[in-house]
Amino acid sequence: MNTIDQLSLQGFRYEIIRAEPQRVARLLEIAELFRTLARSRGLNVGNSHDSPIIPIIIGDYTKTARLADVIRQQGINVFPIGWPVVPAAQSRLRFMVSALHTEEQIKFTVNTITELIISQ
């Protein structure tokens, strides 16, 4: 994709956001649900707020990568993030929610993550 195509696509996305602000509101709502549920289960989301990209800080990268593999086997999309992107002792699982996720999917994800972290 060339630069003109990328700019056109970005402009199109901006027009959708302007025309359908309920999508942004829904995205922020579903991201906050994820954060609230995660915190209530003792998961460390750091200082995450107002973003659909949500970390669960694990600490050790080897454990983070292992957890990411197991979580993906449950059908949940997650990325392990470690040094040099974040400090070595703050490796994390990175989740990206969308406005299309349902409350049930978010609850399933947080419950699954919690169970897998406890069992490790």
mmCIF file of C-alpha atoms in Angstrom:
data_model
loop_
_atom_site.group_PDB
_atom_site.id
_atom_site.type_symbol
_atom_site.label_atom_id
_atom_site.label_comp_id
_atom_site.label_asym_id
_atom_site.label_seq_id
_atom_site.Cartn_x
_atom_site.Cartn_y
_atom_site.Cartn_z
ATOM 1 C CA MET A 1 0.000 0.000 0.000
ATOM 2 C CA ASN A 2 1.468 3.367 -0.959
ATOM 3 C CA THR A 3 1.387 6.567 1.089
ATOM 4 C CA ILE A 4 -1.591 8.013 -0.828
ATOM 5 C CA ASP A 5 -3.613 4.842 -0.186
ATOM 6 C CA GLN A 6 -2.670 4.912 3.492
ATOM 7 C CA LEU A 7 -3.716 8.558 3.835
ATOM 8 C CA SER A 8 -6.990 7.844 2.050
ATOM 9 C CA LEU A 9 -7.677 4.930 4.373
ATOM 10 C CA GLN A 10 -6.887 7.073 7.422
ATOM 11 C CA GLY A 11 -9.215 9.781 6.114
ATOM 12 C CA PHE A 12 -11.952 7.191 5.640
ATOM 13 C CA ARG A 13 -11.473 5.958 9.204
ATOM 14 C CA TYR A 14 -11.636 9.521 10.491
ATOM 15 C CA GLU A 15 -14.912 10.062 8.624
ATOM 16 C CA ILE A 16 -16.389 6.931 10.232
ATOM 17 C CA ILE A 17 -15.352 8.166 13.669
ATOM 18 C CA ARG A 18 -16.936 11.553 13.022
ATOM 19 C CA ALA A 19 -20.121 10.080 11.531
ATOM 20 C CA GLU A 20 -20.536 7.321 14.118
ATOM 21 C CA PRO A 21 -19.289 8.557 17.518
ATOM 22 C CA GLN A 22 -21.149 5.701 19.191
ATOM 23 C CA ARG A 23 -18.387 3.382 17.951
ATOM 24 C CA VAL A 24 -15.784 5.315 19.925
ATOM 25 C CA ALA A 25 -18.051 5.424 22.982
ATOM 26 C CA ARG A 26 -18.608 1.661 22.749
ATOM 27 C CA LEU A 27 -14.874 1.049 22.363
ATOM 28 C CA LEU A 28 -14.070 3.077 25.470
ATOM 29 C CA GLU A 29 -16.875 1.326 27.372
ATOM 30 C CA ILE A 30 -15.708 -2.184 26.490
ATOM 31 C CA ALA A 31 -12.065 -1.295 27.249
ATOM 32 C CA GLU A 32 -13.077 0.044 30.663
ATOM 33 C CA LEU A 33 -15.039 -3.155 31.344
ATOM 34 C CA PHE A 34 -11.894 -5.177 30.607
ATOM 35 C CA ARG A 35 -9.770 -3.001 32.923
ATOM 36 C CA THR A 36 -12.364 -3.005 35.717
ATOM 37 C CA LEU A 37 -12.819 -6.782 35.625
ATOM 38 C CA ALA A 38 -9.063 -7.363 35.445
ATOM 39 C CA ARG A 39 -8.393 -5.101 38.432
ATOM 40 C CA SER A 40 -11.206 -6.723 40.416
ATOM 41 C CA ARG A 41 -9.492 -10.092 39.916
ATOM 42 C CA GLY A 42 -6.137 -8.753 41.074
ATOM 43 C CA LEU A 43 -4.561 -8.432 37.636
ATOM 44 C CA ASN A 44 -2.072 -5.600 37.163
ATOM 45 C CA VAL A 45 -3.118 -3.342 34.280
ATOM 46 C CA GLY A 46 -0.556 -0.703 35.239
ATOM 47 C CA ASN A 47 -1.756 2.824 34.664
ATOM 48 C CA SER A 48 -3.882 1.868 31.657
ATOM 49 C CA HIS A 49 -6.819 4.179 31.023
ATOM 50 C CA ASP A 50 -8.804 5.527 28.064
ATOM 51 C CA SER A 51 -7.213 3.111 25.599
ATOM 52 C CA PRO A 52 -8.310 -0.085 23.870
ATOM 53 C CA ILE A 53 -4.761 -1.435 24.299
ATOM 54 C CA ILE A 54 -4.612 -2.995 27.741
ATOM 55 C CA PRO A 55 -1.617 -4.624 29.420
ATOM 56 C CA ILE A 56 -1.590 -7.310 32.055
ATOM 57 C CA ILE A 57 1.813 -6.949 33.665
ATOM 58 C CA ILE A 58 3.394 -10.299 34.511
ATOM 59 C CA GLY A 59 7.024 -9.319 35.125
ATOM 60 C CA ASP A 60 9.156 -12.223 33.928
ATOM 61 C CA TYR A 61 9.345 -12.473 30.127
ATOM 62 C CA THR A 62 9.638 -16.260 29.995
ATOM 63 C CA LYS A 63 6.441 -16.611 32.041
ATOM 64 C CA THR A 64 4.760 -13.911 29.931
ATOM 65 C CA ALA A 65 5.602 -15.680 26.655
ATOM 66 C CA ARG A 66 4.494 -19.051 28.039
ATOM 67 C CA LEU A 67 1.185 -17.562 29.239
ATOM 68 C CA ALA A 68 0.604 -15.900 25.862
ATOM 69 C CA ASP A 69 0.977 -19.276 24.127
ATOM 70 C CA VAL A 70 -1.476 -20.950 26.491
ATOM 71 C CA ILE A 71 -3.957 -18.066 26.246
ATOM 72 C CA ARG A 72 -3.852 -18.175 22.421
ATOM 73 C CA GLN A 73 -4.661 -21.891 22.621
ATOM 74 C CA GLN A 74 -7.911 -20.808 24.302
ATOM 75 C CA GLY A 75 -8.779 -18.720 21.224
ATOM 76 C CA ILE A 76 -7.804 -15.368 22.740
ATOM 77 C CA ASN A 77 -5.590 -12.996 20.765
ATOM 78 C CA VAL A 78 -2.715 -11.718 22.913
ATOM 79 C CA PHE A 79 0.833 -10.501 22.398
ATOM 80 C CA PRO A 80 3.731 -10.953 24.855
ATOM 81 C CA ILE A 81 5.697 -7.718 25.225
ATOM 82 C CA GLY A 82 9.113 -7.584 26.872
ATOM 83 C CA TRP A 83 12.421 -5.786 26.877
ATOM 84 C CA PRO A 84 13.454 -3.594 25.027
ATOM 85 C CA VAL A 85 9.878 -2.395 24.455
ATOM 86 C CA VAL A 86 9.218 -2.243 28.204
ATOM 87 C CA PRO A 87 11.609 -2.546 31.187
ATOM 88 C CA ALA A 88 12.755 -6.151 31.711
ATOM 89 C CA ALA A 89 10.872 -6.610 34.990
ATOM 90 C CA GLN A 90 7.634 -5.289 33.474
ATOM 91 C CA SER A 91 6.964 -7.819 30.708
ATOM 92 C CA ARG A 92 3.303 -7.944 29.897
ATOM 93 C CA LEU A 93 0.499 -9.501 27.961
ATOM 94 C CA ARG A 94 -0.973 -6.948 25.558
ATOM 95 C CA PHE A 95 -4.660 -7.146 24.698
ATOM 96 C CA MET A 96 -6.439 -5.010 22.114
ATOM 97 C CA VAL A 97 -10.190 -4.750 22.416
ATOM 98 C CA SER A 98 -12.592 -3.516 19.772
ATOM 99 C CA ALA A 99 -16.065 -2.036 19.801
ATOM 100 C CA LEU A 100 -17.274 -5.336 18.343
ATOM 101 C CA HIS A 101 -16.268 -7.386 21.377
ATOM 102 C CA THR A 102 -19.184 -8.443 23.549
ATOM 103 C CA GLU A 103 -19.352 -8.249 27.332
ATOM 104 C CA GLU A 104 -19.416 -12.053 27.360
ATOM 105 C CA GLN A 105 -16.170 -12.211 25.367
ATOM 106 C CA ILE A 106 -14.498 -9.744 27.719
ATOM 107 C CA LYS A 107 -15.666 -11.674 30.789
ATOM 108 C CA PHE A 108 -14.496 -14.968 29.257
ATOM 109 C CA THR A 109 -11.106 -13.445 28.453
ATOM 110 C CA VAL A 110 -10.513 -11.967 31.903
ATOM 111 C CA ASN A 111 -11.712 -15.144 33.646
ATOM 112 C CA THR A 112 -9.497 -17.310 31.443
ATOM 113 C CA ILE A 113 -6.444 -15.099 32.003
ATOM 114 C CA THR A 114 -7.002 -15.134 35.757
ATOM 115 C CA GLU A 115 -7.342 -18.928 35.885
ATOM 116 C CA LEU A 116 -4.238 -19.452 33.759
ATOM 117 C CA ILE A 117 -2.117 -17.037 35.788
ATOM 118 C CA ILE A 118 -3.177 -18.719 39.027
ATOM 119 C CA SER A 119 -2.378 -22.163 37.639
ATOM 120 C CA GLN A 120 1.137 -21.191 36.468
#
